[in-house]
Amino acid sequence: QNMSADKEAAYRAGLEASLAAGADVLSAGGSAVDAVQAAVIVMEDDELFNAGKGAVMTAAYEHELDASIMDGRDRNAGAVAGVKRVKNPILAARAVMDQSEHVMFAGEGADAFAESVGLDMVENSYFTTERRLKALERVLETQSRADADRHGTVGAVAIDKDGNIAAATTTGGMTAKAPGRIGDSPLIGAATYAQNGVCAVSATGHGEYFIRVGVAKTICTRVELAGDSIDAAAQNALGQVADLGGDGGV
Ligand code: ASP
Protein backbone atom coordinates (compact mmCIF):
# COMPACT_ATOMS: atom_id res chain seq x y z
CA GLN A 1 0.00 0.00 0.00
CA ASN A 2 3.01 2.30 0.32
CA MET A 3 4.09 1.66 -3.27
CA SER A 4 3.40 3.53 -6.49
CA ALA A 5 1.81 1.46 -9.26
CA ASP A 6 5.06 1.65 -11.27
CA LYS A 7 7.11 0.38 -8.38
CA GLU A 8 4.67 -2.43 -7.72
CA ALA A 9 4.86 -3.44 -11.39
CA ALA A 10 8.66 -3.48 -11.20
CA TYR A 11 8.60 -5.70 -8.09
CA ARG A 12 6.09 -8.04 -9.69
CA ALA A 13 8.27 -8.28 -12.81
CA GLY A 14 11.26 -9.16 -10.61
CA LEU A 15 9.26 -11.87 -8.86
CA GLU A 16 7.99 -13.24 -12.19
CA ALA A 17 11.56 -13.41 -13.52
CA SER A 18 12.63 -15.26 -10.39
CA LEU A 19 9.74 -17.69 -10.65
CA ALA A 20 10.51 -18.29 -14.33
CA ALA A 21 14.16 -19.03 -13.55
CA GLY A 22 13.16 -21.64 -10.98
CA ALA A 23 10.47 -23.10 -13.24
CA ASP A 24 12.95 -23.41 -16.13
CA VAL A 25 15.20 -25.57 -13.95
CA LEU A 26 12.30 -27.79 -12.89
CA SER A 27 10.81 -28.21 -16.36
CA ALA A 28 14.22 -29.22 -17.69
CA GLY A 29 14.21 -32.00 -15.08
CA GLY A 30 16.51 -30.20 -12.64
CA SER A 31 16.49 -30.58 -8.88
CA ALA A 32 14.58 -28.54 -6.31
CA VAL A 33 17.84 -27.30 -4.84
CA ASP A 34 19.00 -26.02 -8.26
CA ALA A 35 15.59 -24.39 -8.75
CA VAL A 36 15.61 -22.43 -5.48
CA GLN A 37 19.18 -21.36 -6.16
CA ALA A 38 18.24 -20.10 -9.65
CA ALA A 39 15.20 -18.25 -8.31
CA VAL A 40 17.22 -16.55 -5.57
CA ILE A 41 20.07 -15.51 -7.88
CA VAL A 42 17.63 -13.51 -10.04
CA MET A 43 16.53 -11.55 -6.96
CA GLU A 44 20.08 -11.13 -5.66
CA ASP A 45 20.98 -9.51 -8.98
CA ASP A 46 17.85 -7.30 -9.03
CA GLU A 47 18.53 -4.14 -7.05
CA LEU A 48 14.90 -3.80 -5.95
CA PHE A 49 15.36 -6.60 -3.44
CA ASN A 50 17.28 -6.60 -0.17
CA ALA A 51 19.73 -9.29 -1.24
CA GLY A 52 22.93 -9.01 -3.30
CA LYS A 53 22.93 -5.83 -5.41
CA GLY A 54 20.55 -3.36 -3.78
CA ALA A 55 20.93 -4.82 -0.29
CA VAL A 56 20.50 -2.54 2.72
CA MET A 57 23.54 -1.03 4.46
CA THR A 58 25.00 -1.43 7.93
CA ALA A 59 25.55 1.51 10.29
CA ALA A 60 29.16 1.46 9.02
CA TYR A 61 28.04 2.19 5.42
CA GLU A 62 28.84 -1.33 4.28
CA HIS A 63 26.93 -4.40 3.18
CA GLU A 64 27.04 -7.64 5.16
CA LEU A 65 24.99 -10.36 3.49
CA ASP A 66 23.54 -13.58 4.88
CA ALA A 67 22.32 -16.63 2.94
CA SER A 68 21.31 -20.24 3.48
CA ILE A 69 20.13 -23.20 1.45
CA MET A 70 18.80 -26.63 2.42
CA ASP A 71 18.16 -29.81 0.47
CA GLY A 72 15.15 -31.70 1.84
CA ARG A 73 16.33 -34.99 0.36
CA ASP A 74 19.11 -35.53 2.86
CA ARG A 75 18.79 -32.39 5.00
CA ASN A 76 22.17 -31.27 3.81
CA ALA A 77 22.54 -27.53 4.25
CA GLY A 78 24.93 -24.63 3.71
CA ALA A 79 25.05 -21.05 4.94
CA VAL A 80 27.18 -17.92 4.98
CA ALA A 81 26.86 -14.99 7.36
CA GLY A 82 28.25 -11.47 7.12
CA VAL A 83 29.83 -11.86 3.70
CA LYS A 84 31.02 -8.67 2.01
CA ARG A 85 32.57 -9.67 -1.29
CA VAL A 86 30.90 -12.68 -2.88
CA LYS A 87 28.60 -11.45 -5.65
CA ASN A 88 25.90 -14.08 -5.10
CA PRO A 89 25.73 -15.17 -1.46
CA ILE A 90 23.41 -18.07 -2.25
CA LEU A 91 26.15 -19.62 -4.41
CA ALA A 92 28.50 -19.37 -1.45
CA ALA A 93 25.92 -21.11 0.76
CA ARG A 94 25.54 -23.79 -1.90
CA ALA A 95 29.30 -24.26 -2.08
CA VAL A 96 29.46 -24.66 1.69
CA MET A 97 26.83 -27.40 1.39
CA ASP A 98 28.39 -29.19 -1.57
CA GLN A 99 32.10 -28.52 -1.28
CA SER A 100 32.89 -28.39 2.43
CA GLU A 101 32.37 -30.67 5.38
CA HIS A 102 30.68 -27.80 7.25
CA VAL A 103 27.27 -26.15 7.35
CA MET A 104 28.13 -22.51 8.03
CA PHE A 105 30.92 -20.03 7.41
CA ALA A 106 31.02 -16.43 8.64
CA GLY A 107 32.80 -13.19 7.80
CA GLU A 108 36.17 -13.09 6.11
CA GLY A 109 36.53 -16.85 6.20
CA ALA A 110 33.27 -17.19 4.32
CA ASP A 111 34.36 -14.77 1.59
CA ALA A 112 37.74 -16.50 1.39
CA PHE A 113 36.04 -19.87 1.02
CA ALA A 114 33.76 -18.49 -1.74
CA GLU A 115 36.81 -17.12 -3.55
CA SER A 116 38.69 -20.40 -3.15
CA VAL A 117 35.96 -22.32 -4.96
CA GLY A 118 36.00 -19.86 -7.85
CA LEU A 119 32.86 -17.77 -7.23
CA ASP A 120 32.59 -14.23 -8.66
CA MET A 121 33.88 -11.68 -6.15
CA VAL A 122 33.10 -7.93 -6.16
CA GLU A 123 33.99 -4.77 -4.26
CA ASN A 124 31.55 -4.15 -1.40
CA SER A 125 30.41 -0.97 -3.20
CA TYR A 126 28.98 -3.15 -6.01
CA PHE A 127 25.97 -3.79 -3.74
CA THR A 128 25.30 -0.08 -3.01
CA THR A 129 22.38 1.83 -4.49
CA GLU A 130 21.31 5.44 -4.00
CA ARG A 131 18.03 4.30 -2.47
CA ARG A 132 19.67 2.22 0.27
CA LEU A 133 22.21 4.95 1.02
CA LYS A 134 19.39 7.43 1.54
CA ALA A 135 17.52 4.95 3.72
CA LEU A 136 20.63 4.47 5.86
CA GLU A 137 21.09 8.21 6.30
CA ARG A 138 17.44 8.62 7.26
CA VAL A 139 17.60 5.81 9.84
CA LEU A 140 20.86 7.13 11.33
CA GLU A 141 19.36 10.60 11.58
CA THR A 142 15.94 9.66 12.95
CA GLN A 143 17.11 6.62 14.92
CA SER A 144 14.01 4.76 13.81
CA ARG A 145 13.32 2.18 11.13
CA ALA A 146 10.27 2.10 8.88
CA ASP A 147 8.94 -1.36 7.97
CA ALA A 148 10.53 -0.98 4.54
CA ASP A 149 13.98 -0.75 6.14
CA ARG A 150 13.85 -4.42 6.99
CA HIS A 151 11.79 -5.77 4.12
CA GLY A 152 12.93 -7.25 0.85
CA THR A 153 14.76 -10.37 1.97
CA VAL A 154 14.37 -12.99 -0.75
CA GLY A 155 13.54 -16.66 -0.54
CA ALA A 156 12.30 -19.61 -2.52
CA VAL A 157 10.96 -23.10 -1.96
CA ALA A 158 10.53 -25.77 -4.63
CA ILE A 159 9.50 -29.35 -5.24
CA ASP A 160 10.93 -31.29 -8.20
CA LYS A 161 9.69 -34.21 -10.30
CA ASP A 162 11.22 -36.71 -7.89
CA GLY A 163 9.34 -35.15 -4.96
CA ASN A 164 12.47 -33.65 -3.44
CA ILE A 165 12.02 -30.25 -1.82
CA ALA A 166 14.42 -27.41 -1.03
CA ALA A 167 14.52 -23.91 0.46
CA ALA A 168 16.84 -20.92 0.11
CA THR A 169 17.03 -17.43 1.65
CA THR A 170 19.29 -14.38 1.12
CA THR A 171 19.27 -10.96 2.81
CA GLY A 172 21.20 -7.78 3.47
CA GLY A 173 19.53 -7.76 6.90
CA MET A 174 18.17 -4.54 8.41
CA THR A 175 19.09 -0.99 7.45
CA ALA A 176 21.68 0.44 9.87
CA LYS A 177 22.25 -2.90 11.59
CA ALA A 178 25.32 -2.96 13.79
CA PRO A 179 28.41 -4.32 12.04
CA GLY A 180 28.65 -8.02 12.82
CA ARG A 181 24.94 -8.44 13.56
CA ILE A 182 23.61 -11.69 12.14
CA GLY A 183 19.88 -12.21 11.59
CA ASP A 184 17.80 -15.30 11.07
CA SER A 185 18.35 -15.62 7.31
CA PRO A 186 21.56 -17.71 7.40
CA LEU A 187 20.37 -19.87 10.28
CA ILE A 188 19.09 -23.32 9.40
CA GLY A 189 15.95 -23.81 11.46
CA ALA A 190 15.26 -20.09 11.90
CA ALA A 191 14.71 -18.74 8.36
CA THR A 192 15.37 -21.81 6.23
CA TYR A 193 14.40 -25.47 6.53
CA ALA A 194 13.55 -28.31 4.15
CA GLN A 195 12.70 -31.92 4.90
CA ASN A 196 11.28 -34.26 2.29
CA GLY A 197 7.78 -35.43 3.08
CA VAL A 198 7.28 -32.60 5.57
CA CYS A 199 7.78 -29.08 4.18
CA ALA A 200 10.19 -26.44 2.97
CA VAL A 201 10.25 -22.97 4.51
CA SER A 202 11.93 -19.65 3.76
CA ALA A 203 11.19 -16.80 6.16
CA THR A 204 11.45 -13.03 6.22
CA GLY A 205 10.87 -10.66 9.07
CA HIS A 206 12.38 -9.23 12.22
CA GLY A 207 15.24 -11.68 12.52
CA GLU A 208 15.83 -11.48 16.25
CA TYR A 209 12.32 -12.87 16.86
CA PHE A 210 12.59 -15.50 14.13
CA ILE A 211 15.78 -16.79 15.73
CA ARG A 212 14.20 -16.96 19.18
CA VAL A 213 11.18 -18.91 17.91
CA GLY A 214 13.16 -21.07 15.48
CA VAL A 215 10.42 -20.38 12.97
CA ALA A 216 11.31 -22.61 10.02
CA LYS A 217 11.99 -25.70 12.10
CA THR A 218 8.95 -25.05 14.31
CA ILE A 219 6.73 -25.09 11.23
CA CYS A 220 8.24 -28.34 9.95
CA THR A 221 8.08 -29.96 13.36
CA ARG A 222 4.41 -29.04 13.82
CA VAL A 223 3.62 -30.50 10.39
CA GLU A 224 5.61 -33.65 11.12
CA LEU A 225 4.72 -34.36 14.74
CA ALA A 226 1.49 -32.49 15.46
CA GLY A 227 -0.07 -33.22 12.06
CA ASP A 228 -0.79 -29.52 11.44
CA SER A 229 -1.54 -28.34 7.91
CA ILE A 230 1.23 -26.13 6.50
CA ASP A 231 -1.02 -23.13 6.95
CA ALA A 232 -1.87 -23.90 10.59
CA ALA A 233 1.79 -24.59 11.40
CA ALA A 234 2.86 -21.30 9.80
CA GLN A 235 0.15 -19.37 11.64
CA ASN A 236 1.27 -20.95 14.90
CA ALA A 237 4.93 -20.02 14.41
CA LEU A 238 4.13 -16.49 13.24
CA GLY A 239 1.75 -16.18 16.20
CA GLN A 240 4.66 -16.99 18.52
CA VAL A 241 6.74 -14.31 16.76
CA ALA A 242 3.90 -11.80 17.19
CA ASP A 243 3.47 -12.71 20.87
CA LEU A 244 7.13 -11.86 21.45
CA GLY A 245 6.68 -8.52 19.65
CA GLY A 246 8.03 -9.31 16.16
CA ASP A 247 6.53 -9.61 12.71
CA GLY A 248 7.23 -11.12 9.32
CA GLY A 249 6.15 -13.85 6.94
CA VAL A 250 7.07 -17.25 5.55
N1 ASP B 1 15.10 -11.52 8.42
C1 ASP B 1 16.03 -10.52 7.97
C2 ASP B 1 16.97 -10.17 9.09
O1 ASP B 1 16.54 -10.02 10.22
C3 ASP B 1 15.39 -9.29 7.48
C4 ASP B 1 14.21 -9.50 6.58
O2 ASP B 1 13.75 -10.60 6.40
O3 ASP B 1 13.74 -8.53 5.99
O4 ASP B 1 18.14 -10.00 8.82
PDB file of C-alpha atoms in Angstrom, residues 55-239:
ATOM      1  CA  ALA A  55      20.930  -4.820  -0.290  1.00  0.00           C
ATOM      2  CA  VAL A  56      20.497  -2.544   2.718  1.00  0.00           C
ATOM      3  CA  MET A  57      23.543  -1.032   4.463  1.00  0.00           C
ATOM      4  CA  THR A  58      24.999  -1.427   7.934  1.00  0.00           C
ATOM      5  CA  ALA A  59      25.548   1.506  10.292  1.00  0.00           C
ATOM      6  CA  ALA A  60      29.159   1.457   9.021  1.00  0.00           C
ATOM      7  CA  TYR A  61      28.044   2.190   5.422  1.00  0.00           C
ATOM      8  CA  GLU A  62      28.841  -1.332   4.276  1.00  0.00           C
ATOM      9  CA  HIS A  63      26.933  -4.399   3.177  1.00  0.00           C
ATOM     10  CA  GLU A  64      27.039  -7.636   5.157  1.00  0.00           C
ATOM     11  CA  LEU A  65      24.993 -10.355   3.493  1.00  0.00           C
ATOM     12  CA  ASP A  66      23.544 -13.580   4.879  1.00  0.00           C
ATOM     13  CA  ALA A  67      22.320 -16.631   2.941  1.00  0.00           C
ATOM     14  CA  SER A  68      21.310 -20.243   3.479  1.00  0.00           C
ATOM     15  CA  ILE A  69      20.134 -23.201   1.446  1.00  0.00           C
ATOM     16  CA  MET A  70      18.797 -26.633   2.418  1.00  0.00           C
ATOM     17  CA  ASP A  71      18.161 -29.810   0.471  1.00  0.00           C
ATOM     18  CA  GLY A  72      15.152 -31.697   1.842  1.00  0.00           C
ATOM     19  CA  ARG A  73      16.332 -34.989   0.358  1.00  0.00           C
ATOM     20  CA  ASP A  74      19.113 -35.534   2.864  1.00  0.00           C
ATOM     21  CA  ARG A  75      18.789 -32.391   5.003  1.00  0.00           C
ATOM     22  CA  ASN A  76      22.172 -31.275   3.812  1.00  0.00           C
ATOM     23  CA  ALA A  77      22.542 -27.525   4.252  1.00  0.00           C
ATOM     24  CA  GLY A  78      24.931 -24.634   3.707  1.00  0.00           C
ATOM     25  CA  ALA A  79      25.047 -21.050   4.943  1.00  0.00           C
ATOM     26  CA  VAL A  80      27.177 -17.924   4.976  1.00  0.00           C
ATOM     27  CA  ALA A  81      26.864 -14.991   7.359  1.00  0.00           C
ATOM     28  CA  GLY A  82      28.248 -11.475   7.124  1.00  0.00           C
ATOM     29  CA  VAL A  83      29.829 -11.861   3.698  1.00  0.00           C
ATOM     30  CA  LYS A  84      31.019  -8.667   2.008  1.00  0.00           C
ATOM     31  CA  ARG A  85      32.573  -9.674  -1.293  1.00  0.00           C
ATOM     32  CA  VAL A  86      30.902 -12.681  -2.879  1.00  0.00           C
ATOM     33  CA  LYS A  87      28.596 -11.449  -5.646  1.00  0.00           C
ATOM     34  CA  ASN A  88      25.903 -14.082  -5.105  1.00  0.00           C
ATOM     35  CA  PRO A  89      25.734 -15.169  -1.461  1.00  0.00           C
ATOM     36  CA  ILE A  90      23.406 -18.072  -2.249  1.00  0.00           C
ATOM     37  CA  LEU A  91      26.148 -19.622  -4.407  1.00  0.00           C
ATOM     38  CA  ALA A  92      28.496 -19.365  -1.445  1.00  0.00           C
ATOM     39  CA  ALA A  93      25.921 -21.108   0.763  1.00  0.00           C
ATOM     40  CA  ARG A  94      25.538 -23.795  -1.904  1.00  0.00           C
ATOM     41  CA  ALA A  95      29.298 -24.255  -2.084  1.00  0.00           C
ATOM     42  CA  VAL A  96      29.462 -24.661   1.690  1.00  0.00           C
ATOM     43  CA  MET A  97      26.825 -27.397   1.386  1.00  0.00           C
ATOM     44  CA  ASP A  98      28.392 -29.190  -1.572  1.00  0.00           C
ATOM     45  CA  GLN A  99      32.096 -28.523  -1.280  1.00  0.00           C
ATOM     46  CA  SER A 100      32.892 -28.392   2.426  1.00  0.00           C
ATOM     47  CA  GLU A 101      32.366 -30.675   5.385  1.00  0.00           C
ATOM     48  CA  HIS A 102      30.684 -27.797   7.247  1.00  0.00           C
ATOM     49  CA  VAL A 103      27.272 -26.146   7.346  1.00  0.00           C
ATOM     50  CA  MET A 104      28.125 -22.513   8.025  1.00  0.00           C
ATOM     51  CA  PHE A 105      30.923 -20.034   7.405  1.00  0.00           C
ATOM     52  CA  ALA A 106      31.021 -16.431   8.644  1.00  0.00           C
ATOM     53  CA  GLY A 107      32.798 -13.186   7.802  1.00  0.00           C
ATOM     54  CA  GLU A 108      36.174 -13.088   6.106  1.00  0.00           C
ATOM     55  CA  GLY A 109      36.532 -16.852   6.195  1.00  0.00           C
ATOM     56  CA  ALA A 110      33.271 -17.195   4.317  1.00  0.00           C
ATOM     57  CA  ASP A 111      34.360 -14.772   1.585  1.00  0.00           C
ATOM     58  CA  ALA A 112      37.743 -16.500   1.391  1.00  0.00           C
ATOM     59  CA  PHE A 113      36.035 -19.869   1.018  1.00  0.00           C
ATOM     60  CA  ALA A 114      33.765 -18.491  -1.743  1.00  0.00           C
ATOM     61  CA  GLU A 115      36.806 -17.121  -3.554  1.00  0.00           C
ATOM     62  CA  SER A 116      38.692 -20.396  -3.153  1.00  0.00           C
ATOM     63  CA  VAL A 117      35.956 -22.324  -4.964  1.00  0.00           C
ATOM     64  CA  GLY A 118      36.002 -19.856  -7.853  1.00  0.00           C
ATOM     65  CA  LEU A 119      32.865 -17.773  -7.231  1.00  0.00           C
ATOM     66  CA  ASP A 120      32.594 -14.232  -8.658  1.00  0.00           C
ATOM     67  CA  MET A 121      33.882 -11.681  -6.152  1.00  0.00           C
ATOM     68  CA  VAL A 122      33.101  -7.933  -6.156  1.00  0.00           C
ATOM     69  CA  GLU A 123      33.988  -4.774  -4.255  1.00  0.00           C
ATOM     70  CA  ASN A 124      31.551  -4.148  -1.401  1.00  0.00           C
ATOM     71  CA  SER A 125      30.406  -0.968  -3.197  1.00  0.00           C
ATOM     72  CA  TYR A 126      28.983  -3.147  -6.011  1.00  0.00           C
ATOM     73  CA  PHE A 127      25.975  -3.789  -3.742  1.00  0.00           C
ATOM     74  CA  THR A 128      25.301  -0.080  -3.015  1.00  0.00           C
ATOM     75  CA  THR A 129      22.378   1.828  -4.493  1.00  0.00           C
ATOM     76  CA  GLU A 130      21.309   5.445  -4.000  1.00  0.00           C
ATOM     77  CA  ARG A 131      18.034   4.296  -2.471  1.00  0.00           C
ATOM     78  CA  ARG A 132      19.672   2.221   0.272  1.00  0.00           C
ATOM     79  CA  LEU A 133      22.214   4.947   1.017  1.00  0.00           C
ATOM     80  CA  LYS A 134      19.387   7.434   1.539  1.00  0.00           C
ATOM     81  CA  ALA A 135      17.521   4.945   3.719  1.00  0.00           C
ATOM     82  CA  LEU A 136      20.634   4.469   5.857  1.00  0.00           C
ATOM     83  CA  GLU A 137      21.090   8.205   6.299  1.00  0.00           C
ATOM     84  CA  ARG A 138      17.443   8.621   7.259  1.00  0.00           C
ATOM     85  CA  VAL A 139      17.603   5.810   9.841  1.00  0.00           C
ATOM     86  CA  LEU A 140      20.861   7.126  11.327  1.00  0.00           C
ATOM     87  CA  GLU A 141      19.358  10.604  11.582  1.00  0.00           C
ATOM     88  CA  THR A 142      15.935   9.661  12.945  1.00  0.00           C
ATOM     89  CA  GLN A 143      17.113   6.618  14.919  1.00  0.00           C
ATOM     90  CA  SER A 144      14.007   4.759  13.810  1.00  0.00           C
ATOM     91  CA  ARG A 145      13.317   2.183  11.131  1.00  0.00           C
ATOM     92  CA  ALA A 146      10.275   2.096   8.880  1.00  0.00           C
ATOM     93  CA  ASP A 147       8.937  -1.356   7.971  1.00  0.00           C
ATOM     94  CA  ALA A 148      10.532  -0.981   4.540  1.00  0.00           C
ATOM     95  CA  ASP A 149      13.984  -0.748   6.137  1.00  0.00           C
ATOM     96  CA  ARG A 150      13.854  -4.418   6.994  1.00  0.00           C
ATOM     97  CA  HIS A 151      11.790  -5.767   4.120  1.00  0.00           C
ATOM     98  CA  GLY A 152      12.926  -7.251   0.849  1.00  0.00           C
ATOM     99  CA  THR A 153      14.756 -10.368   1.974  1.00  0.00           C
ATOM    100  CA  VAL A 154      14.374 -12.993  -0.748  1.00  0.00           C
ATOM    101  CA  GLY A 155      13.537 -16.659  -0.535  1.00  0.00           C
ATOM    102  CA  ALA A 156      12.301 -19.609  -2.524  1.00  0.00           C
ATOM    103  CA  VAL A 157      10.962 -23.100  -1.962  1.00  0.00           C
ATOM    104  CA  ALA A 158      10.531 -25.765  -4.626  1.00  0.00           C
ATOM    105  CA  ILE A 159       9.504 -29.354  -5.240  1.00  0.00           C
ATOM    106  CA  ASP A 160      10.926 -31.291  -8.196  1.00  0.00           C
ATOM    107  CA  LYS A 161       9.690 -34.208 -10.304  1.00  0.00           C
ATOM    108  CA  ASP A 162      11.216 -36.708  -7.887  1.00  0.00           C
ATOM    109  CA  GLY A 163       9.342 -35.150  -4.961  1.00  0.00           C
ATOM    110  CA  ASN A 164      12.471 -33.651  -3.440  1.00  0.00           C
ATOM    111  CA  ILE A 165      12.023 -30.253  -1.819  1.00  0.00           C
ATOM    112  CA  ALA A 166      14.418 -27.408  -1.033  1.00  0.00           C
ATOM    113  CA  ALA A 167      14.519 -23.915   0.460  1.00  0.00           C
ATOM    114  CA  ALA A 168      16.838 -20.917   0.109  1.00  0.00           C
ATOM    115  CA  THR A 169      17.029 -17.431   1.654  1.00  0.00           C
ATOM    116  CA  THR A 170      19.285 -14.380   1.121  1.00  0.00           C
ATOM    117  CA  THR A 171      19.267 -10.959   2.806  1.00  0.00           C
ATOM    118  CA  GLY A 172      21.198  -7.784   3.467  1.00  0.00           C
ATOM    119  CA  GLY A 173      19.534  -7.755   6.897  1.00  0.00           C
ATOM    120  CA  MET A 174      18.168  -4.544   8.408  1.00  0.00           C
ATOM    121  CA  THR A 175      19.090  -0.992   7.452  1.00  0.00           C
ATOM    122  CA  ALA A 176      21.681   0.437   9.873  1.00  0.00           C
ATOM    123  CA  LYS A 177      22.254  -2.900  11.588  1.00  0.00           C
ATOM    124  CA  ALA A 178      25.324  -2.955  13.787  1.00  0.00           C
ATOM    125  CA  PRO A 179      28.408  -4.317  12.039  1.00  0.00           C
ATOM    126  CA  GLY A 180      28.646  -8.018  12.819  1.00  0.00           C
ATOM    127  CA  ARG A 181      24.938  -8.436  13.561  1.00  0.00           C
ATOM    128  CA  ILE A 182      23.605 -11.688  12.139  1.00  0.00           C
ATOM    129  CA  GLY A 183      19.883 -12.207  11.587  1.00  0.00           C
ATOM    130  CA  ASP A 184      17.804 -15.301  11.067  1.00  0.00           C
ATOM    131  CA  SER A 185      18.349 -15.624   7.311  1.00  0.00           C
ATOM    132  CA  PRO A 186      21.556 -17.710   7.396  1.00  0.00           C
ATOM    133  CA  LEU A 187      20.366 -19.874  10.283  1.00  0.00           C
ATOM    134  CA  ILE A 188      19.094 -23.322   9.395  1.00  0.00           C
ATOM    135  CA  GLY A 189      15.955 -23.815  11.464  1.00  0.00           C
ATOM    136  CA  ALA A 190      15.258 -20.090  11.904  1.00  0.00           C
ATOM    137  CA  ALA A 191      14.709 -18.736   8.364  1.00  0.00           C
ATOM    138  CA  THR A 192      15.367 -21.814   6.232  1.00  0.00           C
ATOM    139  CA  TYR A 193      14.398 -25.468   6.533  1.00  0.00           C
ATOM    140  CA  ALA A 194      13.546 -28.307   4.154  1.00  0.00           C
ATOM    141  CA  GLN A 195      12.703 -31.923   4.897  1.00  0.00           C
ATOM    142  CA  ASN A 196      11.278 -34.264   2.289  1.00  0.00           C
ATOM    143  CA  GLY A 197       7.778 -35.429   3.078  1.00  0.00           C
ATOM    144  CA  VAL A 198       7.283 -32.605   5.569  1.00  0.00           C
ATOM    145  CA  CYS A 199       7.776 -29.082   4.185  1.00  0.00           C
ATOM    146  CA  ALA A 200      10.191 -26.441   2.966  1.00  0.00           C
ATOM    147  CA  VAL A 201      10.246 -22.968   4.510  1.00  0.00           C
ATOM    148  CA  SER A 202      11.927 -19.654   3.757  1.00  0.00           C
ATOM    149  CA  ALA A 203      11.186 -16.802   6.155  1.00  0.00           C
ATOM    150  CA  THR A 204      11.455 -13.032   6.220  1.00  0.00           C
ATOM    151  CA  GLY A 205      10.866 -10.656   9.068  1.00  0.00           C
ATOM    152  CA  HIS A 206      12.377  -9.232  12.219  1.00  0.00           C
ATOM    153  CA  GLY A 207      15.244 -11.681  12.518  1.00  0.00           C
ATOM    154  CA  GLU A 208      15.828 -11.477  16.253  1.00  0.00           C
ATOM    155  CA  TYR A 209      12.325 -12.866  16.862  1.00  0.00           C
ATOM    156  CA  PHE A 210      12.586 -15.501  14.128  1.00  0.00           C
ATOM    157  CA  ILE A 211      15.780 -16.793  15.734  1.00  0.00           C
ATOM    158  CA  ARG A 212      14.203 -16.963  19.179  1.00  0.00           C
ATOM    159  CA  VAL A 213      11.183 -18.912  17.911  1.00  0.00           C
ATOM    160  CA  GLY A 214      13.162 -21.066  15.480  1.00  0.00           C
ATOM    161  CA  VAL A 215      10.420 -20.376  12.973  1.00  0.00           C
ATOM    162  CA  ALA A 216      11.310 -22.609  10.020  1.00  0.00           C
ATOM    163  CA  LYS A 217      11.990 -25.704  12.098  1.00  0.00           C
ATOM    164  CA  THR A 218       8.951 -25.049  14.308  1.00  0.00           C
ATOM    165  CA  ILE A 219       6.728 -25.091  11.228  1.00  0.00           C
ATOM    166  CA  CYS A 220       8.244 -28.337   9.946  1.00  0.00           C
ATOM    167  CA  THR A 221       8.079 -29.964  13.358  1.00  0.00           C
ATOM    168  CA  ARG A 222       4.414 -29.038  13.820  1.00  0.00           C
ATOM    169  CA  VAL A 223       3.623 -30.504  10.391  1.00  0.00           C
ATOM    170  CA  GLU A 224       5.610 -33.651  11.120  1.00  0.00           C
ATOM    171  CA  LEU A 225       4.723 -34.362  14.744  1.00  0.00           C
ATOM    172  CA  ALA A 226       1.490 -32.493  15.461  1.00  0.00           C
ATOM    173  CA  GLY A 227      -0.075 -33.216  12.064  1.00  0.00           C
ATOM    174  CA  ASP A 228      -0.785 -29.516  11.438  1.00  0.00           C
ATOM    175  CA  SER A 229      -1.540 -28.337   7.912  1.00  0.00           C
ATOM    176  CA  ILE A 230       1.225 -26.134   6.504  1.00  0.00           C
ATOM    177  CA  ASP A 231      -1.023 -23.126   6.952  1.00  0.00           C
ATOM    178  CA  ALA A 232      -1.866 -23.895  10.590  1.00  0.00           C
ATOM    179  CA  ALA A 233       1.789 -24.587  11.405  1.00  0.00           C
ATOM    180  CA  ALA A 234       2.856 -21.299   9.799  1.00  0.00           C
ATOM    181  CA  GLN A 235       0.147 -19.370  11.644  1.00  0.00           C
ATOM    182  CA  ASN A 236       1.273 -20.948  14.899  1.00  0.00           C
ATOM    183  CA  ALA A 237       4.932 -20.023  14.411  1.00  0.00           C
ATOM    184  CA  LEU A 238       4.126 -16.486  13.239  1.00  0.00           C
ATOM    185  CA  GLY A 239       1.749 -16.175  16.196  1.00  0.00           C
TER     186      GLY A 239
END
